[in-house]
Short mmCIF file of N, CA and C and ligand atoms in Angstrom, two decimals:
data_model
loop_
_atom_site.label_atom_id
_atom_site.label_comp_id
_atom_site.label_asym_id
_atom_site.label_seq_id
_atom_site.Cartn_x
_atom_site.Cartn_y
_atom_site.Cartn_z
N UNK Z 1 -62.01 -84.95 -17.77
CA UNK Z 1 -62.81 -85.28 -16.58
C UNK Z 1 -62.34 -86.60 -15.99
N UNK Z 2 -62.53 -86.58 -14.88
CA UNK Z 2 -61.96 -88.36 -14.46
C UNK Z 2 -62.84 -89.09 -14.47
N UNK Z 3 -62.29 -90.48 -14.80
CA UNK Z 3 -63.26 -91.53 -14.66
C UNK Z 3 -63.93 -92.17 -13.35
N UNK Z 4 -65.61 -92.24 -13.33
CA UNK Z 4 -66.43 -92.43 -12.22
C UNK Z 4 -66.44 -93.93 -12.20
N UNK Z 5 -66.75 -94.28 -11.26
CA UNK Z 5 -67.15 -95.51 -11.82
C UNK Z 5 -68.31 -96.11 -10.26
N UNK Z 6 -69.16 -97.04 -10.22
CA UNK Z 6 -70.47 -96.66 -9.39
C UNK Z 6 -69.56 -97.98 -8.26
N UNK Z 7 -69.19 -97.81 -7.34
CA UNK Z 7 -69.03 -98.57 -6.82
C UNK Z 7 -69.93 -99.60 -5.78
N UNK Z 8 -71.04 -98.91 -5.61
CA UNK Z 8 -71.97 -98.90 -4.74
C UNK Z 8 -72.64 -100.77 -5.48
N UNK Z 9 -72.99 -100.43 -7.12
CA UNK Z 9 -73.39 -101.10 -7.40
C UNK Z 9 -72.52 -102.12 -7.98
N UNK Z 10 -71.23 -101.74 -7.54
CA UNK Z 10 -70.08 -103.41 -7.69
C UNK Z 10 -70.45 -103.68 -6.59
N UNK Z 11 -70.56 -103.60 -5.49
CA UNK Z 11 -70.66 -104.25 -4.19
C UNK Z 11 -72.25 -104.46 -3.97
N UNK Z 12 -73.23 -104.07 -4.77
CA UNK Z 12 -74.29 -105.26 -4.47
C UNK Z 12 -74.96 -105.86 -5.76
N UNK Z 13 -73.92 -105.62 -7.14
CA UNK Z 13 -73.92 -106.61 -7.56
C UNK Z 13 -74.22 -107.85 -7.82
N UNK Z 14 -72.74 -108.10 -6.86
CA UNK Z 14 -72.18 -109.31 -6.38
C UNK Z 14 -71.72 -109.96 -7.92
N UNK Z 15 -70.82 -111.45 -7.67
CA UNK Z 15 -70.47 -112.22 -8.56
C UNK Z 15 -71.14 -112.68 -9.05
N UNK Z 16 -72.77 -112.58 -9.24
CA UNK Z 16 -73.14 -113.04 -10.53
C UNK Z 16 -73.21 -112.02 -11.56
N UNK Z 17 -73.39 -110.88 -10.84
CA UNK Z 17 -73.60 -109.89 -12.36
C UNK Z 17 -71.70 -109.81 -12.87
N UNK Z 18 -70.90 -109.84 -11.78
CA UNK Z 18 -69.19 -109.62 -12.30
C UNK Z 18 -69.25 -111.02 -13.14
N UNK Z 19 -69.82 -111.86 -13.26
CA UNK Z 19 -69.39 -113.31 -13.91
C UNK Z 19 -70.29 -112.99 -15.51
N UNK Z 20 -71.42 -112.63 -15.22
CA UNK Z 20 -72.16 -112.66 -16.87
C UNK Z 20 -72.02 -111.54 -17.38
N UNK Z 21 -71.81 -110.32 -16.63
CA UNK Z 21 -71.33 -108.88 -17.18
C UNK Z 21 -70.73 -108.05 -16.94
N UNK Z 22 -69.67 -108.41 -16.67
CA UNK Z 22 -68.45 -107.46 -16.14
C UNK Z 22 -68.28 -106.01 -16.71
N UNK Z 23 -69.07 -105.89 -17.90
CA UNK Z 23 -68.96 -104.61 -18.92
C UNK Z 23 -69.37 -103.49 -17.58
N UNK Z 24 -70.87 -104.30 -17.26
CA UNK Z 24 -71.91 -103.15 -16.52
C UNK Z 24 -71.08 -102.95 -15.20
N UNK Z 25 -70.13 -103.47 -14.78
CA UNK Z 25 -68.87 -102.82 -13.73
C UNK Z 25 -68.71 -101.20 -13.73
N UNK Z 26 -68.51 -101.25 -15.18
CA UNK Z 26 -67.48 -99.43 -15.67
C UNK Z 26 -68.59 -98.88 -16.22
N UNK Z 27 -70.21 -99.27 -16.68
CA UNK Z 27 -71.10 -98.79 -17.44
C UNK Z 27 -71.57 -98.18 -16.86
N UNK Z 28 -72.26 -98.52 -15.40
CA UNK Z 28 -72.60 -97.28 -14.43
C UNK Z 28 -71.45 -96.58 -13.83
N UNK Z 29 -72.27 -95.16 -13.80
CA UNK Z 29 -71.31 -94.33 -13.39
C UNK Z 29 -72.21 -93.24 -12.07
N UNK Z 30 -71.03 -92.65 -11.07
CA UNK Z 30 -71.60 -91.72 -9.81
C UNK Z 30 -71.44 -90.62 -10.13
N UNK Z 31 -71.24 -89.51 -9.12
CA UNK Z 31 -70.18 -88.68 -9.24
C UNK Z 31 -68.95 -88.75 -8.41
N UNK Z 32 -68.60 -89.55 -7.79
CA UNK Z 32 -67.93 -89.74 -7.18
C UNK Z 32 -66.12 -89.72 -8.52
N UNK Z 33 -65.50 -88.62 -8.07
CA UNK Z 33 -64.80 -88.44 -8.75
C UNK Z 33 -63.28 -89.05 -8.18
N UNK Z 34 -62.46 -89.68 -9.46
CA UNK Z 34 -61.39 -90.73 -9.10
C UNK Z 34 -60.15 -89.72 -9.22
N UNK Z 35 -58.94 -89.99 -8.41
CA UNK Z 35 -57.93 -89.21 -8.38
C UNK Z 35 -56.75 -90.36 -8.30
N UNK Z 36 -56.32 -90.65 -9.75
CA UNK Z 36 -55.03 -91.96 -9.55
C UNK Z 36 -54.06 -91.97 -9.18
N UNK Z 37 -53.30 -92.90 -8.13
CA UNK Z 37 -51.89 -92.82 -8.01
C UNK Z 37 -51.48 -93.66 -8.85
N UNK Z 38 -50.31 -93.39 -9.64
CA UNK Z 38 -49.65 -93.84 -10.76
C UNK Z 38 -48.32 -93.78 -10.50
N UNK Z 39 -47.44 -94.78 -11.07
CA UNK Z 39 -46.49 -94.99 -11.85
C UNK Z 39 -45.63 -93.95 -12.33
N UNK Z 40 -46.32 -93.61 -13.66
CA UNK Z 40 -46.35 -92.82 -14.51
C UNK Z 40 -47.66 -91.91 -15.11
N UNK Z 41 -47.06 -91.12 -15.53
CA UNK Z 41 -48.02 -90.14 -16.23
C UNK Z 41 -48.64 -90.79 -17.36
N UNK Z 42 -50.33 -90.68 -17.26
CA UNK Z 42 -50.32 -91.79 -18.64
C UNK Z 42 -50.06 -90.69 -19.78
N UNK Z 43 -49.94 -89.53 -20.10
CA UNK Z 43 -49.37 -88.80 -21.27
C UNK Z 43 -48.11 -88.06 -21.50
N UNK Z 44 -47.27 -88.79 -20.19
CA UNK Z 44 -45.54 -87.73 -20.05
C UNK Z 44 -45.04 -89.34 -19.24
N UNK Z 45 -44.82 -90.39 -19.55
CA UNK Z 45 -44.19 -91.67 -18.98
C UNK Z 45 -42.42 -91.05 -18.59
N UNK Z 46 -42.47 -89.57 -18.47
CA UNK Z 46 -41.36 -89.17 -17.88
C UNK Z 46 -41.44 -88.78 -16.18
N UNK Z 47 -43.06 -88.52 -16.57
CA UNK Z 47 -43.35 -87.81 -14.98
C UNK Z 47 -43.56 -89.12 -14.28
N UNK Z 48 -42.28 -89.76 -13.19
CA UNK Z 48 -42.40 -90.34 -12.64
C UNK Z 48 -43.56 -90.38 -11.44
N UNK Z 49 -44.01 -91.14 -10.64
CA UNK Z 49 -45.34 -91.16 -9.39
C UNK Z 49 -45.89 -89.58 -9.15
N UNK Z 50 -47.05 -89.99 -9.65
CA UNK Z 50 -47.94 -88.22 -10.06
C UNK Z 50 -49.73 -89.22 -9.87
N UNK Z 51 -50.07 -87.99 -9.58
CA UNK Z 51 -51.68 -88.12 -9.18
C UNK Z 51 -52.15 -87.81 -10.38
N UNK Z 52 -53.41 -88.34 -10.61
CA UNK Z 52 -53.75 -87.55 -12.31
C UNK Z 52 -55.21 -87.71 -11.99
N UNK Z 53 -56.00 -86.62 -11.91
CA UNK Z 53 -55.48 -85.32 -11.93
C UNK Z 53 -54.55 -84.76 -10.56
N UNK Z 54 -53.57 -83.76 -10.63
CA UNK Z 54 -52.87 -83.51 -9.50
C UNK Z 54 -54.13 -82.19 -8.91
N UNK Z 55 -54.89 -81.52 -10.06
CA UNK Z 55 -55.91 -80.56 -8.92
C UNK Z 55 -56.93 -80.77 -9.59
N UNK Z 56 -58.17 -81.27 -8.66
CA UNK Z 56 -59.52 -81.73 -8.91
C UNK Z 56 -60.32 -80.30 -8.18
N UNK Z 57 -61.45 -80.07 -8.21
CA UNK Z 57 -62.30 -79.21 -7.88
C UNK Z 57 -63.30 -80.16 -7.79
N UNK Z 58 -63.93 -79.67 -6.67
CA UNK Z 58 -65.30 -80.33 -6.28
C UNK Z 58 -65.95 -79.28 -5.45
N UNK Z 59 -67.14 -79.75 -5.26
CA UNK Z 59 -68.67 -79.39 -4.68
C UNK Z 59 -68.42 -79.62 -2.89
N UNK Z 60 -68.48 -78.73 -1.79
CA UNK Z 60 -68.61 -79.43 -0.85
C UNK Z 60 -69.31 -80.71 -0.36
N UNK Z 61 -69.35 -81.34 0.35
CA UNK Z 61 -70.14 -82.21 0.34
C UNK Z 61 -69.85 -83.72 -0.48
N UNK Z 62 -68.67 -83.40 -1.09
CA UNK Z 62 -68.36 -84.62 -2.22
C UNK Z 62 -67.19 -85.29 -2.08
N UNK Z 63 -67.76 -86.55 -2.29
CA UNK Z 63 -66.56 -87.47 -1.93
C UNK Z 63 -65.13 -87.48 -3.03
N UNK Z 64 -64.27 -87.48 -3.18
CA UNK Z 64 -63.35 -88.30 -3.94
C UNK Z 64 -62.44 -89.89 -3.53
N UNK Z 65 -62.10 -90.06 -4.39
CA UNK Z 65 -62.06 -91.73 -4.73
C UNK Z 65 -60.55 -91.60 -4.78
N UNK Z 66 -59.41 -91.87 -4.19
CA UNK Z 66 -57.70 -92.05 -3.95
C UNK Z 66 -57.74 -93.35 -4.90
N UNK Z 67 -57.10 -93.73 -6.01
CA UNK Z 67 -57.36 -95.20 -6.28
C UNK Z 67 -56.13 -95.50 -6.77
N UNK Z 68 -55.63 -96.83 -5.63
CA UNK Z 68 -54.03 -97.04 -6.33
C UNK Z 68 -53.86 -98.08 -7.25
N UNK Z 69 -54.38 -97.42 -8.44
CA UNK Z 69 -53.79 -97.45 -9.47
C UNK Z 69 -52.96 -98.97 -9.51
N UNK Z 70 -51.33 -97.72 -9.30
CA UNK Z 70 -50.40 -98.58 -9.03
C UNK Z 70 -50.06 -98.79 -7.70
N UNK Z 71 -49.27 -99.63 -7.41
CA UNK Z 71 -48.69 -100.04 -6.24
C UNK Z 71 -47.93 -98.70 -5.71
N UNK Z 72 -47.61 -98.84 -3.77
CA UNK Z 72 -46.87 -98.12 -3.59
C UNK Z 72 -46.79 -96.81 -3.19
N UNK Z 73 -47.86 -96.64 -3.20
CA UNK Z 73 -48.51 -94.82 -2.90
C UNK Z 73 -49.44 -94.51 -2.23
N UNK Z 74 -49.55 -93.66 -1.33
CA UNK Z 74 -50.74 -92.84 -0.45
C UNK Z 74 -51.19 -91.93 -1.08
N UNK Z 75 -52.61 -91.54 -0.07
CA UNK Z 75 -52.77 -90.09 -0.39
C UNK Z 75 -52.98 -89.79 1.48
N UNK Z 76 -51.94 -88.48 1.50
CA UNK Z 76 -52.16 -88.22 3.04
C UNK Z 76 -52.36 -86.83 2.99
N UNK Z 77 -53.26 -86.02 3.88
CA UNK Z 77 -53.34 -84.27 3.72
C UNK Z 77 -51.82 -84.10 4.40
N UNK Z 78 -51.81 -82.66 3.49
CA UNK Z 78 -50.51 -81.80 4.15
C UNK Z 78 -50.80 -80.64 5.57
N UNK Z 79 -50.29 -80.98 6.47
CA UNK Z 79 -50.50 -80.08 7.94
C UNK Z 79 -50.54 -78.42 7.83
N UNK Z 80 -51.54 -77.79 7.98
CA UNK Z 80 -51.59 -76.84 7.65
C UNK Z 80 -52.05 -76.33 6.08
N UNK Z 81 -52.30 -77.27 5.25
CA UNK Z 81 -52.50 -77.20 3.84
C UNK Z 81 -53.93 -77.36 3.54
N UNK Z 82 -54.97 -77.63 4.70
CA UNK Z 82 -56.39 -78.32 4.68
C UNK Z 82 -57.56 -76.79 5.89
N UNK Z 83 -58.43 -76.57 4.88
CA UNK Z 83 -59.85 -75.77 6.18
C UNK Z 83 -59.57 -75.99 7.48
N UNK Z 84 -59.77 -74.98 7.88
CA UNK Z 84 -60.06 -75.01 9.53
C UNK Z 84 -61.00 -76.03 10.06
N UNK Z 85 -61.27 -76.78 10.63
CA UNK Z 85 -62.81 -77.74 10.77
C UNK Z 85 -62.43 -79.10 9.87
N UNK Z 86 -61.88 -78.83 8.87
CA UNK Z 86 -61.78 -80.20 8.09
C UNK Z 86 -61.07 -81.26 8.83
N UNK Z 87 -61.17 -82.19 8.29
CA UNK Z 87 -60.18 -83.36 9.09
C UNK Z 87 -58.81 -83.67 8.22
N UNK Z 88 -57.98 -84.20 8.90
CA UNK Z 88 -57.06 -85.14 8.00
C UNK Z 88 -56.95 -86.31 8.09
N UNK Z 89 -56.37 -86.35 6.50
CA UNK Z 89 -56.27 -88.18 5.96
C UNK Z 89 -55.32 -88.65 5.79
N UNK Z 90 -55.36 -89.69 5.82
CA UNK Z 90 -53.63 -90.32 5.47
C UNK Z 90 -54.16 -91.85 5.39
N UNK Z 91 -54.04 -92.10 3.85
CA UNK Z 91 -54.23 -93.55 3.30
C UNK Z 91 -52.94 -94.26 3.31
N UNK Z 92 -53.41 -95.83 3.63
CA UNK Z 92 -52.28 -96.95 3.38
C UNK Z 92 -51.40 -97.04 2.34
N UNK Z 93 -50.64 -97.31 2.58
CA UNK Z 93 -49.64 -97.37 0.93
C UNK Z 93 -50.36 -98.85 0.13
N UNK Z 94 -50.85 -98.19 -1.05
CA UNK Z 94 -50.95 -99.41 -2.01
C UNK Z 94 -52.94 -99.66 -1.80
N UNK Z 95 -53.17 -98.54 -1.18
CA UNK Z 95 -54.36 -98.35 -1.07
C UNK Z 95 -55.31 -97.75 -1.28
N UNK Z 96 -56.83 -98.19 -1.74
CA UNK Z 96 -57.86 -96.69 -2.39
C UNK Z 96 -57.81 -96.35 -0.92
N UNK Z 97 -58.44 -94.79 -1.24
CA UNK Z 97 -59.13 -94.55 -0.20
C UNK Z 97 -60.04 -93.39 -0.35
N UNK Z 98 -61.04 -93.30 0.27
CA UNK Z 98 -62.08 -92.19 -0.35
C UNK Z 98 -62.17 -91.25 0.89
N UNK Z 99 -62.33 -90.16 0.55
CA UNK Z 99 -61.73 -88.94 1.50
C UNK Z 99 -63.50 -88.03 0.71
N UNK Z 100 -64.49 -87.70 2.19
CA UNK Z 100 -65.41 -86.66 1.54
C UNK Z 100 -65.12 -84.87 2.37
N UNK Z 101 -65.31 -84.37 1.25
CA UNK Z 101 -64.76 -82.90 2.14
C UNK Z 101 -65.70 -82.21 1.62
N UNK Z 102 -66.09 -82.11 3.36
CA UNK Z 102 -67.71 -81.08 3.59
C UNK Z 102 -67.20 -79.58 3.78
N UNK Z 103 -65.60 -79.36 3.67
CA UNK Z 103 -65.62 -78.02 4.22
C UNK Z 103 -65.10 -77.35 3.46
N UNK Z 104 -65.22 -75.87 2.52
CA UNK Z 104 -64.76 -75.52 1.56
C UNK Z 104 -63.41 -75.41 1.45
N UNK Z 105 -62.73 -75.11 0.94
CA UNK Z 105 -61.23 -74.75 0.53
C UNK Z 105 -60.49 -75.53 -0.04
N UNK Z 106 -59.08 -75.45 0.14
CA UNK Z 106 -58.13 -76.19 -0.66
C UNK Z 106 -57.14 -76.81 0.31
N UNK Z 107 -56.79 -78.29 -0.72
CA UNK Z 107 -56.38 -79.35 0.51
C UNK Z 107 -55.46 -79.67 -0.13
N UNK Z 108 -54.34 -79.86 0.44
CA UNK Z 108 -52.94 -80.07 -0.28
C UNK Z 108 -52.66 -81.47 0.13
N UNK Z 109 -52.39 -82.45 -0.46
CA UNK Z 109 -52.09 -83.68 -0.31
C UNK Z 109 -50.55 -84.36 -0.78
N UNK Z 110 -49.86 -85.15 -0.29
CA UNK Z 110 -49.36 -85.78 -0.91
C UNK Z 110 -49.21 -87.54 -0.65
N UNK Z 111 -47.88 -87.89 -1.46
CA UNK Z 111 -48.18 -89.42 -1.07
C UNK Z 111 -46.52 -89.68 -0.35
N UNK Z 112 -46.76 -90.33 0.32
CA UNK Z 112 -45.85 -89.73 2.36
C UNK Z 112 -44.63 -90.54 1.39
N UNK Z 113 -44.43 -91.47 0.60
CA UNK Z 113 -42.89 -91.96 -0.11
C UNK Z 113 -42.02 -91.40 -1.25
N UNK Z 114 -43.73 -90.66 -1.92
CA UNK Z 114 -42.77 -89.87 -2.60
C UNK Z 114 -42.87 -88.00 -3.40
N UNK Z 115 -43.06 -87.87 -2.06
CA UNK Z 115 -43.54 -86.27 -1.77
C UNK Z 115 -42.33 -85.62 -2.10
N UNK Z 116 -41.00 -85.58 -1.93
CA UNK Z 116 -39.59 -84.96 -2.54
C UNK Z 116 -39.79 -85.35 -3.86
N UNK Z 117 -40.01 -86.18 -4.38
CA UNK Z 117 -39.92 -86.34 -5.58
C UNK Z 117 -41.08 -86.06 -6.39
N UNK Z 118 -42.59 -84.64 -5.92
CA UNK Z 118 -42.91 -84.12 -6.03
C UNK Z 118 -44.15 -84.91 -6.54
N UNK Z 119 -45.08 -85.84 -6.00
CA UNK Z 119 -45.70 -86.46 -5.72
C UNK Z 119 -46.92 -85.86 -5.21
N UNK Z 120 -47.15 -85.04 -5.41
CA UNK Z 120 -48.50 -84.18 -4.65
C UNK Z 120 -49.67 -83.37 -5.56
N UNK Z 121 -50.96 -82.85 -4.73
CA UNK Z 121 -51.78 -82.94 -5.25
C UNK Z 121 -52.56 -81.72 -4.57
N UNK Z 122 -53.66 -81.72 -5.26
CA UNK Z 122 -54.69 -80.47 -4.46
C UNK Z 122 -56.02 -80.60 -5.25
N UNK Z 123 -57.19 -80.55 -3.80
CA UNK Z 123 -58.48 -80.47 -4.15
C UNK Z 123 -59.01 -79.70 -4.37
N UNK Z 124 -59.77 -78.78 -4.59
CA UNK Z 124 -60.46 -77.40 -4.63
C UNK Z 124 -61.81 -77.68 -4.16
N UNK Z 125 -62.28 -77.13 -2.88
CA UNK Z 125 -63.53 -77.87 -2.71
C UNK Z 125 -64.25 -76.56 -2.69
N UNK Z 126 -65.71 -76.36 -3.73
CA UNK Z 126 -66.60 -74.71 -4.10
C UNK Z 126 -67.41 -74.82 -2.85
N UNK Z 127 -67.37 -73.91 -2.35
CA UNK Z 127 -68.46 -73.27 -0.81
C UNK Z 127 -68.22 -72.14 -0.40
N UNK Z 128 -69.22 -71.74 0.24
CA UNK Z 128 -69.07 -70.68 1.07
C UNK Z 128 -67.56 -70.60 1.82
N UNK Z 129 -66.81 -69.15 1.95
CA UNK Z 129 -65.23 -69.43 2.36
C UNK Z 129 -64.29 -70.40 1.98
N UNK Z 130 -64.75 -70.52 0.37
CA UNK Z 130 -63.59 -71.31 -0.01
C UNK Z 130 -61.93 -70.80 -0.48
N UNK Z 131 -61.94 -69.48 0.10
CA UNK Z 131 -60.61 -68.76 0.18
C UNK Z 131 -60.25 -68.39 1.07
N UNK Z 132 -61.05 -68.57 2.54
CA UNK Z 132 -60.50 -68.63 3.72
C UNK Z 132 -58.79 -69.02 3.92
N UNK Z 133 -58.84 -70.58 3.36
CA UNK Z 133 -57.64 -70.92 4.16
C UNK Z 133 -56.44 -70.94 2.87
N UNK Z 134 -56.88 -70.27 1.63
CA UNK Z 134 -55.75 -69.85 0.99
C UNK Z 134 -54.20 -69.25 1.04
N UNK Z 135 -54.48 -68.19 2.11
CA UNK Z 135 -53.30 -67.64 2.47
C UNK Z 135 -52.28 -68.82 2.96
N UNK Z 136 -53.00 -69.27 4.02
CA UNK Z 136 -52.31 -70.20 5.10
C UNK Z 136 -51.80 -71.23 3.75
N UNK Z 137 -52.83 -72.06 3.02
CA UNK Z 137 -52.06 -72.87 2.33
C UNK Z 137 -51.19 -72.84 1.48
N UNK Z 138 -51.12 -71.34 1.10
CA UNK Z 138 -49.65 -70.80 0.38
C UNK Z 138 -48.93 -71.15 0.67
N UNK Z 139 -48.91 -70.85 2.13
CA UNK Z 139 -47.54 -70.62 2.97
C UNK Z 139 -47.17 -71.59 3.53
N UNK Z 140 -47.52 -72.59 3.24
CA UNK Z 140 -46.95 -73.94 3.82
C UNK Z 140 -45.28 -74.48 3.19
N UNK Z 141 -44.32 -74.14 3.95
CA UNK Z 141 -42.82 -74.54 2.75
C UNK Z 141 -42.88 -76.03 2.70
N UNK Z 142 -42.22 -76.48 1.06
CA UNK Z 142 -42.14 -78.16 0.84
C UNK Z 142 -40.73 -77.98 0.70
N UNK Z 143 -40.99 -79.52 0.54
CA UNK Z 143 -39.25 -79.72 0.25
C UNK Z 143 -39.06 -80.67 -1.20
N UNK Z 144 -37.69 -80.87 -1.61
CA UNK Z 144 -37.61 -80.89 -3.06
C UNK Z 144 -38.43 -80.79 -3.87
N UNK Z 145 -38.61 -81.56 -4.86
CA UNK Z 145 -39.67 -81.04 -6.26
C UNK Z 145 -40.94 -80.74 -5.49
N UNK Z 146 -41.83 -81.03 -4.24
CA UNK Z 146 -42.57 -80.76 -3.92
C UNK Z 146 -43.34 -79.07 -3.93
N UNK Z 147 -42.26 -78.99 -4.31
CA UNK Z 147 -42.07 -77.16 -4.00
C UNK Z 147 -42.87 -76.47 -5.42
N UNK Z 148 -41.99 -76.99 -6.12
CA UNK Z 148 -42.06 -76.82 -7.60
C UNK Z 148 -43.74 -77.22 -7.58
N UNK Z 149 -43.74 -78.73 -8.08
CA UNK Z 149 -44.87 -79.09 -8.09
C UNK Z 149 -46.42 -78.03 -7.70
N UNK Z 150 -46.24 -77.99 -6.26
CA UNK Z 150 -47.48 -77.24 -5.81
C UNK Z 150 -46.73 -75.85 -6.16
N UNK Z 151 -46.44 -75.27 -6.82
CA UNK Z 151 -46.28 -73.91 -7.29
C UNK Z 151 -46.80 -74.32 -8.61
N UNK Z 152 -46.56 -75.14 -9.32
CA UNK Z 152 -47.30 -75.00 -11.00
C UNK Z 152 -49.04 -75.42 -10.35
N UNK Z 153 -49.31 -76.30 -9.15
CA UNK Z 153 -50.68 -76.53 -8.72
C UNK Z 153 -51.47 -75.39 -8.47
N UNK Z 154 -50.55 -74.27 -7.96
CA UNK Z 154 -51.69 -72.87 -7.66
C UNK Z 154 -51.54 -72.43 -8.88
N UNK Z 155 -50.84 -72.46 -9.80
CA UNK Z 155 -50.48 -71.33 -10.52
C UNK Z 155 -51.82 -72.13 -11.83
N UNK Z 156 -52.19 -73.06 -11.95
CA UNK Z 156 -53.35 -74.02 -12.45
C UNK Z 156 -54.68 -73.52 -12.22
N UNK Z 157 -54.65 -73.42 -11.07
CA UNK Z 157 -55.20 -73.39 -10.00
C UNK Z 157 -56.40 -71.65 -10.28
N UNK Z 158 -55.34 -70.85 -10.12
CA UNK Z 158 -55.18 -69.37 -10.79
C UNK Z 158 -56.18 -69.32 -12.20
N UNK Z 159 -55.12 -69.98 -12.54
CA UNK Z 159 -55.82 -70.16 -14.48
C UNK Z 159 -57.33 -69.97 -14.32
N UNK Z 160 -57.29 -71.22 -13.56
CA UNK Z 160 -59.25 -71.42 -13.58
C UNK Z 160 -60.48 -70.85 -12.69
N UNK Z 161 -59.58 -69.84 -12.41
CA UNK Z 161 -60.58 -68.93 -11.94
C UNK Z 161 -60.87 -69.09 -10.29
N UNK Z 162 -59.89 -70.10 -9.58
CA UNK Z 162 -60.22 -70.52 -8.29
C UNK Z 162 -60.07 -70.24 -7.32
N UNK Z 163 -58.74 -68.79 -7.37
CA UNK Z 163 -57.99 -68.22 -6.41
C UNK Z 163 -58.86 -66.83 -6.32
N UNK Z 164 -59.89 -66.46 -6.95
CA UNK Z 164 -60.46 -64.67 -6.49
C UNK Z 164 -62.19 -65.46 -6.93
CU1 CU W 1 -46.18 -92.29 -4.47
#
């Protein structure tokens, strides 16, 4: 599961509770679910810049949390890879950014420096017509490892019951 963490109540806080208890930072928790850009894989330090998790599932209506981690990385939707009605995103390099998706389906993301080098990701968001825009996001062609990548992402994807 990824790690939550309450942000709401770091920011009213404030620096006196970060100065006498920094613990209660990471102790409360939301649901607001975190999706890291990394470096490395923290369990394959081979898989160079990877999202972890690369496919999250969520609830319409629910936010997720982009959090860079490391330096150096976006999270931007892929054109044609996102619901009809939904919007697209495209975060700063080297930046969180929290993305909420009210509209069911599946959202293909990557991070815009290092998407060839297969850098990408996918949300699963549960609702009504959340296989609507499946076909279409099949069929979206990538380029280098990107390809690969989101082919082991559906094929994950599959496993868990998300594609029927
Ligand atoms: Cu990157």
């Amino acid at each position: 599961m990824p790690v939550a963490i309450n942000r709401r109540s770091f920011i009213a806080g404030g620096s006196a509770t970060a100065l006498f208890a920094p613990h209660l930072l990471r102790a409360e928790t939301t649901d607001i679910p975190i999706v890291e850009m990394l470096n490395r894989h923290p369990e394959n330090p081979k898989l160079r810049s990877v999202f972890t998790p690369r496919l999250l599932t969520v609830d319409a209506g629910q936010s997720v949390l982009f959090q860079a981690t490391d330096n150096g990385h976006n999270s931007a939707s892929v054109k044609g890879m996102i619901p009809k009605g939904a919007e697209a995103w495209k975060g700063k390099i080297g930046k969180d950014i929290e993305v909420t998706f009210s509209v069911p389906g599946f959202y293909g993301y990557v991070c815009t420096p290092h998407v060839s080098q297969g850098m990408v990701g996918m949300i699963a968001v549960r609702g009504d017509g959340m296989l609507d825009n499946l076909n279409a996001a099949q069929s979206v062609k990538h380029r280098g490892k990107a390809k690969g990548i989101f082919s082991e992402i559906w094929e994950e994807a599959e496993a868990k019951g998300l594609l029927s």
